[in-house]
GROMACS .gro file of C-alpha atoms in nm:
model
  410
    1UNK     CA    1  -1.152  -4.626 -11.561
    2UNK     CA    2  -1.505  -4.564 -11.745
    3UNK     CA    3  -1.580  -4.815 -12.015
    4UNK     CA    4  -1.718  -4.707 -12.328
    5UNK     CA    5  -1.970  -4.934 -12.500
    6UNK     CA    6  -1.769  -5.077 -12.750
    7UNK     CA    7  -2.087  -5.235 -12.970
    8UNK     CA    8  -2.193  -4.855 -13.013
    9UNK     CA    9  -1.837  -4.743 -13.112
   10UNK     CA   10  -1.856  -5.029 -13.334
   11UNK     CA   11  -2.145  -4.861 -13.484
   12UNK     CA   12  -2.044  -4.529 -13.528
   13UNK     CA   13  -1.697  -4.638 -13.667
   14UNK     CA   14  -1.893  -4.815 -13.919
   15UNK     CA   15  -2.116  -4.477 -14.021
   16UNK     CA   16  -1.818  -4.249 -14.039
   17UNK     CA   17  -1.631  -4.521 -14.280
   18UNK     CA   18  -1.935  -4.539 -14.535
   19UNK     CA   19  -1.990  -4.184 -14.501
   20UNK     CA   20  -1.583  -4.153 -14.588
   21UNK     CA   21  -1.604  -4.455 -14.870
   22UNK     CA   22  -1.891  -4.235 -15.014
   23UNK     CA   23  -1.740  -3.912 -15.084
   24UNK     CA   24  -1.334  -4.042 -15.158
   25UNK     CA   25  -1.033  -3.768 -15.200
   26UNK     CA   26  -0.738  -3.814 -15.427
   27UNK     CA   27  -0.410  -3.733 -15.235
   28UNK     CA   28  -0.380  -3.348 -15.120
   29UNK     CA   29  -0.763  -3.294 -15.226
   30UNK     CA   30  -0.871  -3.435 -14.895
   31UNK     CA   31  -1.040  -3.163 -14.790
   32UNK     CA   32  -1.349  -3.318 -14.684
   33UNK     CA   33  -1.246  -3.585 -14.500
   34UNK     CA   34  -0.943  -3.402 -14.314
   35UNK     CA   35  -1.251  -3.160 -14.180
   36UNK     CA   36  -1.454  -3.470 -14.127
   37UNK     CA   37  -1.151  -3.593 -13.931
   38UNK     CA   38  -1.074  -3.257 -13.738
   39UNK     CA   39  -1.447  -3.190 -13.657
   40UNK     CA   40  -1.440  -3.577 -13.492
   41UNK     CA   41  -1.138  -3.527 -13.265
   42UNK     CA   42  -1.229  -3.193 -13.142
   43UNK     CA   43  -1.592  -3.379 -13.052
   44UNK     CA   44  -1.386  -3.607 -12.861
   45UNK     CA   45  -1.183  -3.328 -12.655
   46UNK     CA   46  -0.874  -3.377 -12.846
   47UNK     CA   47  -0.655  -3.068 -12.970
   48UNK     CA   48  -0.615  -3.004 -13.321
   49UNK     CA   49  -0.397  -2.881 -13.628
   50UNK     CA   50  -0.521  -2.817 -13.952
   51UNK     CA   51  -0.361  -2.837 -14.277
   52UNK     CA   52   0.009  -2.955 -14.195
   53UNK     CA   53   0.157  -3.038 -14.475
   54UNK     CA   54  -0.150  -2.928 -14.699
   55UNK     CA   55  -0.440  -3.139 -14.608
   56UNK     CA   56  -0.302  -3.339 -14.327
   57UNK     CA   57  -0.432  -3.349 -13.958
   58UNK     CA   58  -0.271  -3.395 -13.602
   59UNK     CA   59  -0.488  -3.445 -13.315
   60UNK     CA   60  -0.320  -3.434 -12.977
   61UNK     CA   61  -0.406  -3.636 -12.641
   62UNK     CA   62  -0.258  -3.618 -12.333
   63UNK     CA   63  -0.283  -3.766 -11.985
   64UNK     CA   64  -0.130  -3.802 -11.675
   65UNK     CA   65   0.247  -3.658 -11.618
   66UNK     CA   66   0.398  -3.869 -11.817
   67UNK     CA   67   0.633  -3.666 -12.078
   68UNK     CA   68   0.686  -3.899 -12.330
   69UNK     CA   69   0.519  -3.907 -12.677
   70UNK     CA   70   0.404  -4.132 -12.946
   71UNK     CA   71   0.236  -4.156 -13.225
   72UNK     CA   72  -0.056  -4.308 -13.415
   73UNK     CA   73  -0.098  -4.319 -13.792
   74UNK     CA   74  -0.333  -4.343 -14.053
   75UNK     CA   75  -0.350  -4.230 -14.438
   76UNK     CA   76  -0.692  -4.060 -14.549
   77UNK     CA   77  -0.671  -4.068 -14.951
   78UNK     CA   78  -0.840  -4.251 -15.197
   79UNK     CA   79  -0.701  -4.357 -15.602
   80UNK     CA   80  -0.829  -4.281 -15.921
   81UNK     CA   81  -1.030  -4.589 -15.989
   82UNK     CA   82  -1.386  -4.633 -16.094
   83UNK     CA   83  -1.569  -4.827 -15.870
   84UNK     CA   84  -1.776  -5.162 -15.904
   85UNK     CA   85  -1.948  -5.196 -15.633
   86UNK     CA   86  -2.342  -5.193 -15.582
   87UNK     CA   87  -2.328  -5.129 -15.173
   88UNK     CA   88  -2.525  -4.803 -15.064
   89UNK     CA   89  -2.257  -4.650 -14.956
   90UNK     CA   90  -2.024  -4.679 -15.295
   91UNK     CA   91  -1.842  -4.383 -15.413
   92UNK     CA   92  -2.009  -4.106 -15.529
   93UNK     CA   93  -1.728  -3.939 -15.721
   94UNK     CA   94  -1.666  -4.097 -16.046
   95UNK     CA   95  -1.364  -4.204 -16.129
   96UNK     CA   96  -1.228  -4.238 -15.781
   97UNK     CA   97  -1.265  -4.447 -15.519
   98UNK     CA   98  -1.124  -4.618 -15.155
   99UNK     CA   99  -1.001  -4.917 -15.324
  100UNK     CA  100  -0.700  -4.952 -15.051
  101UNK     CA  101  -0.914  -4.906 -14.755
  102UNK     CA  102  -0.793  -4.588 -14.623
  103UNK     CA  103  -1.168  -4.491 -14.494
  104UNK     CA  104  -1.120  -4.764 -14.288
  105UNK     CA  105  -0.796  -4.673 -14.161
  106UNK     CA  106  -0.922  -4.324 -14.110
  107UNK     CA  107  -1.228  -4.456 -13.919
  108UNK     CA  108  -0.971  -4.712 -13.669
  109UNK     CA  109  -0.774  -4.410 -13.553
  110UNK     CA  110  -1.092  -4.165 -13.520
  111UNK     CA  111  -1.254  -4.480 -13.326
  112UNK     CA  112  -0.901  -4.505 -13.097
  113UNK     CA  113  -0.940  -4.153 -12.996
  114UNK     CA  114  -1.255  -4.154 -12.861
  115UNK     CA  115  -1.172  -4.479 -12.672
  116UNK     CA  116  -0.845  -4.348 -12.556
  117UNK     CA  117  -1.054  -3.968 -12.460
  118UNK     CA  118  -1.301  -4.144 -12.314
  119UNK     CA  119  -1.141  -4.438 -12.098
  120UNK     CA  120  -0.740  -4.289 -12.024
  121UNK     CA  121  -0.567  -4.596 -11.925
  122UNK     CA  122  -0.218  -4.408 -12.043
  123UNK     CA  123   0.045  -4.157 -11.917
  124UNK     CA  124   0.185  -3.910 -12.178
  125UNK     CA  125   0.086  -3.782 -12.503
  126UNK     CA  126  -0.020  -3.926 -12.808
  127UNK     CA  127  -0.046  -3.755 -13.174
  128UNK     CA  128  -0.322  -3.894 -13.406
  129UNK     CA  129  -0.126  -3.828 -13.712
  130UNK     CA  130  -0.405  -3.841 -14.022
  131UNK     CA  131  -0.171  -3.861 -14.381
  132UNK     CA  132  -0.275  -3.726 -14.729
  133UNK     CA  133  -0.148  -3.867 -15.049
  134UNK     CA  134   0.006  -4.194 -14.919
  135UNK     CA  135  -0.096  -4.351 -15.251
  136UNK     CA  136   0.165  -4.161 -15.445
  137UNK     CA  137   0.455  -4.152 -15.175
  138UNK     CA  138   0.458  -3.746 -15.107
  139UNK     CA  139   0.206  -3.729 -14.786
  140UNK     CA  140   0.447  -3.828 -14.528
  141UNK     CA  141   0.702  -3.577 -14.695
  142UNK     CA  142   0.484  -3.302 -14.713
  143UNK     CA  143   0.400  -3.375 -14.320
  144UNK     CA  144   0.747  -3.397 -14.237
  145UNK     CA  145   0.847  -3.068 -14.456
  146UNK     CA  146   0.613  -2.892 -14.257
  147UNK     CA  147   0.786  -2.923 -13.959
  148UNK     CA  148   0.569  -3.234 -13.815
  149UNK     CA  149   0.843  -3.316 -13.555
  150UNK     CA  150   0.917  -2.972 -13.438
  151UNK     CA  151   0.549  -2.920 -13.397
  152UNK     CA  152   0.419  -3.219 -13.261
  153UNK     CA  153   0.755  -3.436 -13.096
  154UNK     CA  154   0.699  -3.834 -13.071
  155UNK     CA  155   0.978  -4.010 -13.001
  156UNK     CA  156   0.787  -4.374 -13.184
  157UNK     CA  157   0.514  -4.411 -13.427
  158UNK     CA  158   0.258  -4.664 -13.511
  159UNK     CA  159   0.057  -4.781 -13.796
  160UNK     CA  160  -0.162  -5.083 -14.016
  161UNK     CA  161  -0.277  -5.163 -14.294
  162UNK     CA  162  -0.582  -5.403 -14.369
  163UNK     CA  163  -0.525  -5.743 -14.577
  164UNK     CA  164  -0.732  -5.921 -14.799
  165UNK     CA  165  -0.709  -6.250 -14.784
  166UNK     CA  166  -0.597  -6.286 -14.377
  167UNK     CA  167  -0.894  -6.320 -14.150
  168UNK     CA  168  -1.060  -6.080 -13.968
  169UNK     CA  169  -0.923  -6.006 -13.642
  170UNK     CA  170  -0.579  -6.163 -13.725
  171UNK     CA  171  -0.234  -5.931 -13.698
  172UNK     CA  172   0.093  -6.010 -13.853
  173UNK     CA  173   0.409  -5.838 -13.919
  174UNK     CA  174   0.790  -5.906 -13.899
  175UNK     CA  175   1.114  -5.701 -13.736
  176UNK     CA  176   1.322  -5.516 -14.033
  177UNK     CA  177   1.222  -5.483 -14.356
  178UNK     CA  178   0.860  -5.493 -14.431
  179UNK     CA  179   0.830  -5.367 -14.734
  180UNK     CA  180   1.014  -5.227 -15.024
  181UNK     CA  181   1.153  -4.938 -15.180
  182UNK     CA  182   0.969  -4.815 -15.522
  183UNK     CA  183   1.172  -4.670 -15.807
  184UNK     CA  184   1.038  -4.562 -16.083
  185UNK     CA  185   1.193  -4.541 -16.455
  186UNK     CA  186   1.128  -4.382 -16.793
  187UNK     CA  187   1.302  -4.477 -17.117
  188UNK     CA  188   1.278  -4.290 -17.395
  189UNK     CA  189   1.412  -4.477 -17.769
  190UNK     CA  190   1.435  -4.205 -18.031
  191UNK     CA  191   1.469  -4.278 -18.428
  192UNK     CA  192   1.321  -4.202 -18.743
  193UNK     CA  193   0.975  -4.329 -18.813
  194UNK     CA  194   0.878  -4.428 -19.141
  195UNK     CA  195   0.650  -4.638 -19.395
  196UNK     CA  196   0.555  -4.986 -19.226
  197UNK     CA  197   0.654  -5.109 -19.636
  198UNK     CA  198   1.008  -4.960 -19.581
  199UNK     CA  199   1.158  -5.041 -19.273
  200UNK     CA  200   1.513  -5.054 -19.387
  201UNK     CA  201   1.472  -4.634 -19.505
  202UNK     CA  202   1.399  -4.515 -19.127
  203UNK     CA  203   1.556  -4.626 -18.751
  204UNK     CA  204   1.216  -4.750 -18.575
  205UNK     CA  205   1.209  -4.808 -18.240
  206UNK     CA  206   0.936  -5.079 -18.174
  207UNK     CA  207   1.203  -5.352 -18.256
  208UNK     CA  208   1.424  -5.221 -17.983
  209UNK     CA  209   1.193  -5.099 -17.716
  210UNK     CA  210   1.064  -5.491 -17.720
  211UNK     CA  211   1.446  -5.597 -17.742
  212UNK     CA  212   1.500  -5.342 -17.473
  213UNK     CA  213   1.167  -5.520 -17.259
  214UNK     CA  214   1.304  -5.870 -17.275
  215UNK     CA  215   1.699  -5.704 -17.216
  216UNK     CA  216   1.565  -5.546 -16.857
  217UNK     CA  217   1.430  -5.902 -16.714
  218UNK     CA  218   1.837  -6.005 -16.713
  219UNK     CA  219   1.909  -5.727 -16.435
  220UNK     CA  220   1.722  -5.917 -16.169
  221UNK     CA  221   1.791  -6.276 -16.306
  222UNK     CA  222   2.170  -6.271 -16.408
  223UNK     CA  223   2.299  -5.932 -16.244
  224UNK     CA  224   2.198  -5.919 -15.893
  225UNK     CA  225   2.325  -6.168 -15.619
  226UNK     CA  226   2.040  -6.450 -15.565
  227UNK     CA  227   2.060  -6.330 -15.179
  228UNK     CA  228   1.905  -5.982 -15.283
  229UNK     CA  229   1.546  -5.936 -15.337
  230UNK     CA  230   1.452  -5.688 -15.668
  231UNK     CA  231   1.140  -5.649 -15.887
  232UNK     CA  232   1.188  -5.479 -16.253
  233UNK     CA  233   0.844  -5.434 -16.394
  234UNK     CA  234   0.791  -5.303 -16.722
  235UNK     CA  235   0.418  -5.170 -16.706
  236UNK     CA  236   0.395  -4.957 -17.007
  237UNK     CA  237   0.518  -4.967 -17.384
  238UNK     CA  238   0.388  -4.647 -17.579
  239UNK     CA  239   0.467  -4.500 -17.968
  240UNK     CA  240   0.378  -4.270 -18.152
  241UNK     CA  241   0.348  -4.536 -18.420
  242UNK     CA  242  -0.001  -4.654 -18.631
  243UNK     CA  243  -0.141  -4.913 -18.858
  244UNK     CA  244   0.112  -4.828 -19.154
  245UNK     CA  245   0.317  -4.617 -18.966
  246UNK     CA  246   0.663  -4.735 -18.810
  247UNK     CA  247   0.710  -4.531 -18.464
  248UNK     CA  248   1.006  -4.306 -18.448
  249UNK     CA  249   0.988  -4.250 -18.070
  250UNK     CA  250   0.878  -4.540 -17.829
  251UNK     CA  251   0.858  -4.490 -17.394
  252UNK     CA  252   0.891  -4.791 -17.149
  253UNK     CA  253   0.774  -4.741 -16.832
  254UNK     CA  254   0.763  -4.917 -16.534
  255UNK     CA  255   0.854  -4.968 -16.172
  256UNK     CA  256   1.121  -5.131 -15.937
  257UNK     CA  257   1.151  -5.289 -15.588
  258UNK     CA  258   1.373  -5.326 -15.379
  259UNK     CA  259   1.503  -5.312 -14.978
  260UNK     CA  260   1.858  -5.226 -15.015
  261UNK     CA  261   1.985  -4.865 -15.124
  262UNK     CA  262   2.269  -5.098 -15.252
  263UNK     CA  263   2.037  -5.270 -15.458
  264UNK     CA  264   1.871  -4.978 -15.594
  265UNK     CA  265   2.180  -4.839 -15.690
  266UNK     CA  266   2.276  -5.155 -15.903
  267UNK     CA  267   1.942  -5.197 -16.067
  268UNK     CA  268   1.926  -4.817 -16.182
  269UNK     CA  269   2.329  -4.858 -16.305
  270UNK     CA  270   2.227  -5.212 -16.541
  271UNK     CA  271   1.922  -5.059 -16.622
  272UNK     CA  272   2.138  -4.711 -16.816
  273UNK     CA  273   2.406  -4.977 -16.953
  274UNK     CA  274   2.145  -5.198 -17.064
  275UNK     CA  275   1.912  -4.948 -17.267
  276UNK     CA  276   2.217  -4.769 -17.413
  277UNK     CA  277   2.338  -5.074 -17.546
  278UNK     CA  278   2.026  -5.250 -17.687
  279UNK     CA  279   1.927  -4.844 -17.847
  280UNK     CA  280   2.313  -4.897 -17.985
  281UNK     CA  281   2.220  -5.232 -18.115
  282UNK     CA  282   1.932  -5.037 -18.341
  283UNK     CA  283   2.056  -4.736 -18.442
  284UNK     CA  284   1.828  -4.535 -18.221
  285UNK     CA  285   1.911  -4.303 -17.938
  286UNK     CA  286   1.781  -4.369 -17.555
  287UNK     CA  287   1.755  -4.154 -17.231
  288UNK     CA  288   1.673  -4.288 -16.910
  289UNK     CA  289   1.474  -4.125 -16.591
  290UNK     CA  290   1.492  -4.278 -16.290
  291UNK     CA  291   1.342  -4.208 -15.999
  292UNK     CA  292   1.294  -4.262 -15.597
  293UNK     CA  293   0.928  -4.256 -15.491
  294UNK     CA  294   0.895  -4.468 -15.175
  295UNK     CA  295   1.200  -4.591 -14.948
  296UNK     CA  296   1.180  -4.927 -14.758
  297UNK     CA  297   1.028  -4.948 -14.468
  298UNK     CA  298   1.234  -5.168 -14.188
  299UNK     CA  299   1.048  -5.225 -13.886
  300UNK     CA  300   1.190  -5.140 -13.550
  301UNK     CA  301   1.271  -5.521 -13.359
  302UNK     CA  302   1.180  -5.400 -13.019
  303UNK     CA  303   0.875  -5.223 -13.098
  304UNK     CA  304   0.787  -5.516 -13.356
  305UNK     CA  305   0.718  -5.678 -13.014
  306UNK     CA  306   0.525  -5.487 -12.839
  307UNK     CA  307   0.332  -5.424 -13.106
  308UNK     CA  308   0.214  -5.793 -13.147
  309UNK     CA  309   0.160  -5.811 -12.737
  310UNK     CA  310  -0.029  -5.472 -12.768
  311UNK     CA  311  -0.274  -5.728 -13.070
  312UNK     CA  312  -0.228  -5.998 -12.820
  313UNK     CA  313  -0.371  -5.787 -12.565
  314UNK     CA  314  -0.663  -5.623 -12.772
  315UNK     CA  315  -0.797  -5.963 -12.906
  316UNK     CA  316  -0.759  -6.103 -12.561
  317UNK     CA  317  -1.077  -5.895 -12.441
  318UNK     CA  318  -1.400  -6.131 -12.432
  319UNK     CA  319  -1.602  -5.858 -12.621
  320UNK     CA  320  -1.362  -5.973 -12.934
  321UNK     CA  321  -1.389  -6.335 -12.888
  322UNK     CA  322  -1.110  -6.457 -13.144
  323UNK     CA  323  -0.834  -6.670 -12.976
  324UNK     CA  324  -0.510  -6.377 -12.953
  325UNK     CA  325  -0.284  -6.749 -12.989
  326UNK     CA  326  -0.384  -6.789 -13.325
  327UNK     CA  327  -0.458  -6.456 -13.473
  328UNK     CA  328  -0.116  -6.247 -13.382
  329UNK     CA  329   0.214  -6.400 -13.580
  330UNK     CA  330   0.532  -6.277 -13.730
  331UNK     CA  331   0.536  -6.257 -14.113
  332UNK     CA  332   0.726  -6.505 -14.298
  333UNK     CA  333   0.903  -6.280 -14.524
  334UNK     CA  334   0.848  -5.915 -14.652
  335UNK     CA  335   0.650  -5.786 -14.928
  336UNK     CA  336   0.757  -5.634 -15.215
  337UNK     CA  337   0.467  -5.356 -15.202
  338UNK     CA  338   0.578  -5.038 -15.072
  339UNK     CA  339   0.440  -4.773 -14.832
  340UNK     CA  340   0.456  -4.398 -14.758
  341UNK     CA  341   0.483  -4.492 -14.374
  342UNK     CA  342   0.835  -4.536 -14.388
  343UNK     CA  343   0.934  -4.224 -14.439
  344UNK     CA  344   0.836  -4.165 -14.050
  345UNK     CA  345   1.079  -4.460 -13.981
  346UNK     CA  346   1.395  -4.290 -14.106
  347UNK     CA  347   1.342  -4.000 -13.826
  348UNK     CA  348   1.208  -4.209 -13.545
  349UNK     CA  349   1.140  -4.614 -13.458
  350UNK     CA  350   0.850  -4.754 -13.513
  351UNK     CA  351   0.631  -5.062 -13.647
  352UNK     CA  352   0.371  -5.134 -13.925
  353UNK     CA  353   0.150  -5.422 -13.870
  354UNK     CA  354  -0.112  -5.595 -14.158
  355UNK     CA  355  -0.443  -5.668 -13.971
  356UNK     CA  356  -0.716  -5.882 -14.146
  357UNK     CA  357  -0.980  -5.753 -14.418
  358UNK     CA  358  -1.128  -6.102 -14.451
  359UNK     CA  359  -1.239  -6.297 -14.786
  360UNK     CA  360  -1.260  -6.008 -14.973
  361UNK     CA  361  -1.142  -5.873 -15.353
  362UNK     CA  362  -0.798  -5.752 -15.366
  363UNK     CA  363  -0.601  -5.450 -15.290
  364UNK     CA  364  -0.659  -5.140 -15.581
  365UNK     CA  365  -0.962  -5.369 -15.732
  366UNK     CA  366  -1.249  -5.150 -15.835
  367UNK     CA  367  -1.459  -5.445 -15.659
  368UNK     CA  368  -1.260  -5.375 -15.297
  369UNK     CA  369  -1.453  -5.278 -15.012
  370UNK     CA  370  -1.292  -5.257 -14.664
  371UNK     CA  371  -1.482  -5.467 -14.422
  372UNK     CA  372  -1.616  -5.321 -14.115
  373UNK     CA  373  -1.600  -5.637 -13.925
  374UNK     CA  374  -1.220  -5.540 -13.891
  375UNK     CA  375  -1.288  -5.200 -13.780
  376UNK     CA  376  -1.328  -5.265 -13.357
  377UNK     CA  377  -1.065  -5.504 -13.402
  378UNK     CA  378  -0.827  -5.200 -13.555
  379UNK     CA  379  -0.952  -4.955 -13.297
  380UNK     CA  380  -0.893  -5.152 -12.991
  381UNK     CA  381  -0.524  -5.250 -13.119
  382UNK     CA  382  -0.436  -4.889 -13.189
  383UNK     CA  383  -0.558  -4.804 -12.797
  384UNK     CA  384  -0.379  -5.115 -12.678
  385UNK     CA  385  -0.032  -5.027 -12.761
  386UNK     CA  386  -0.035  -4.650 -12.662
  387UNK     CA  387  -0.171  -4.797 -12.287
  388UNK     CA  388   0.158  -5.064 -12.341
  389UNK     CA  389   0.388  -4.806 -12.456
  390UNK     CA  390   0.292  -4.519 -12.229
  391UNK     CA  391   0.210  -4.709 -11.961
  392UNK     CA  392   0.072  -4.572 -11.600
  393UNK     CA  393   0.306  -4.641 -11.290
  394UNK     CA  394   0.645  -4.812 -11.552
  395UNK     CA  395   0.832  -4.468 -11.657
  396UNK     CA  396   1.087  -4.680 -11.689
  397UNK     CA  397   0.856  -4.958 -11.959
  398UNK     CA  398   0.798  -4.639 -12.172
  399UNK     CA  399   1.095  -4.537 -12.270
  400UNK     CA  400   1.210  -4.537 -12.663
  401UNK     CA  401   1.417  -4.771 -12.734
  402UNK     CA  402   1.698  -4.580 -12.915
  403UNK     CA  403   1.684  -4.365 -12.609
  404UNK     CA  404   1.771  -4.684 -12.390
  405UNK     CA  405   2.020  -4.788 -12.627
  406UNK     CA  406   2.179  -4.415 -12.561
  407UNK     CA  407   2.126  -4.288 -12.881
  408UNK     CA  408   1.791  -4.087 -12.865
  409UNK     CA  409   1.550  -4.066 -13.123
  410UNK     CA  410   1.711  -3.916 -13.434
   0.00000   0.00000   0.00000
């Protein structure tokens, strides 16, 4: 099997993730980079699909006999945040920037497929699935909608995200849930507004949206069981109120977590009583939206690992030099973060592993920049587990593991 020289990939992936960190797409505007992407795997031999599920890309790589699929994911958008950073290669669009890292995620998978093109090592097929608009929870969707499955079959899928704070090189995740669902709620008080001198003439609503604020911190505290994990987050109090002015119409908004549909369920259910009861309280009138943006995402427990012996195996190489030991472990306990991967995970089994960013700002801070240390690290993990799961001479080591079970991937 020819080697590639992995310093010089190492290079390159670093040039195509400043070049992508320089010109950043919101979600379904990633026109650039999905031709940026689709231009790279077709350079590397691969087959390619454009615009599945608007901006999205598959690129498609196949060796050997083998007639099993799998599949490799990363997202490609960027979020509506002004950056900070002084680095040459800092955004260039104003207003918007890669402040989760999804260049480098991008630049991991492109760097995969060139290894993977270039060296074989595997049996079957893999699809290089590249995602728009993870960042708002409608990418994976939008994929799927479009007939993904049909298209391009995998019977497993694969995907990471980088983390601040755990060191370069290192890999962690954990078997079932990962993390959570996001819901997300609107409630609307409705009175009559009035002189700030004359409260008692109108039915204001600041009183009870903030009664209504400290009323929605009981759901989680006194209404679910201690055994379930949940997250009500008020992030937003707006009226239409001034100086002298007492509001007749007030919106909370905010978000919720969770990793139980049951949970969910109970949390949305308090959340009605609770506002129609404090908006009783004050003589004002409330409606409630709620909504389902992101559902949990539950690791599969077999594929959990072989996806830690796949970062085992990467790290063990001596061009990597980080002890694989100390650097692969299972999670401790889930987060409460959520992520458009799972969506892939109700259809088919997979696993979603955090790999380290390093000593570096935070996640969605204007001051992020994703660290291209990680970025060989990423690469060589991503080839590592398709030559595990589709491996040459073990049919029998490859195949899914609902299909062993007798069940087939749904």
């Amino acid at each position: 099997m020819a080697r590639l020289d992995l310093e010089a990939l190492h290079r390159e992936m670093t040039a195509w993730r400043r070049d992508l960190h320089a010109h950043p797409e919101f979600g379904f505007e990633e026109k650039r980079t999905a031709a940026f992407v689709a231009g790279k795997l077709r350079e590397f031999g691969l087959d390619v699909a454009e615009g599945i599920g608007g901006t999205g890309v598959v690129g498609t790589l196949t060796r050997g006999s083998g007639n099993r699929a799998i599949a490799l994911r990363a997202d490609m958008d960027a979020l509506r945040i002004g950056e900070q950073g002084t680095q040459a290669w800092r955004s260039q669009t104003p207003g918007t920037m890669h402040a989760c890292g999804h260049d480098g995620h991008t630049s991991m998978l492109l760097g995969a497929a060139k290894l993977l093109a270039g060296e074989g090592g595997f049996d079957g097929t893999v699809r290089f699935i590249f995602q728009p608009a993870e960042e708002w929870g409608r990418g994976a969707l939008a994929m799927l909608d479009d007939g993904l499955l049909e298209r391009f079959p995998f019977e497993e899928i694969f995907g990471l995200h980088n983390m601040p704070g755990l060191p370069v090189g290192h890999f962690e995740t954990r078997s079932g849930p990962v993390m959570s669902a996001e819901d997300n709620f609107e409630i609307v008080l409705k009175g009559l507004g009035g002189h700030a001198a004359r409260p008692h003439a109108g039915q204001e609503t600041l009183v009870a949206a903030c009664a209504l604020v400290v009323n929605l911190q009981t759901i989680v505290s006194r209404r679910l069981s201690p055994a379930d994990i949940g997250v009500v987050s008020v992030t937003e109090l707006i009226t239409d109120g001034t100086r002298n002015a007492l509001p007749g119409l007030a919106r909370i908004l905010g978000d919720c977590r969770s990793f139980r549909p049951e949970v969910s369920a109970a949390i949305e259910k308090e959340m009605r009583r609770i506002a129609e009861g404090t908006a009783q309280a004050y003589n004002v009138a409330a409606e409630v939206t709620y909504t389902r943006e992101f559902v949990p995402l539950i690791n599969d427990a077999p594929l959990v690992d072989e996806a830690l012996a796949a970062a085992r195996t990467a790290l063990a190489d001596d061009a990597v030099g980080i002890a694989a030991a100390d650097a692969v472990r299972v999670a401790a306990e889930p987060m409460t973060a959520s992520e458009d991967f799972a969506r892939f995970l109700t259809h088919v089994p997979g696993c979603f592993v955090f790999m380290g960013n390093g000593d570096t700002a935070p996640l969605h801070n204007p001051a992020y920049d994703f660290n291209d240390e990680a970025l060989l690290h990423g690469a060589r993990y991503h080839a590592a587990v398709v030559r595990r799961r589709l491996a040459v001479g073990q049919p029998e080591a490859g195949r899914g593991i609902r299909e062993a079970d007798g069940e087939g991937p749904s």
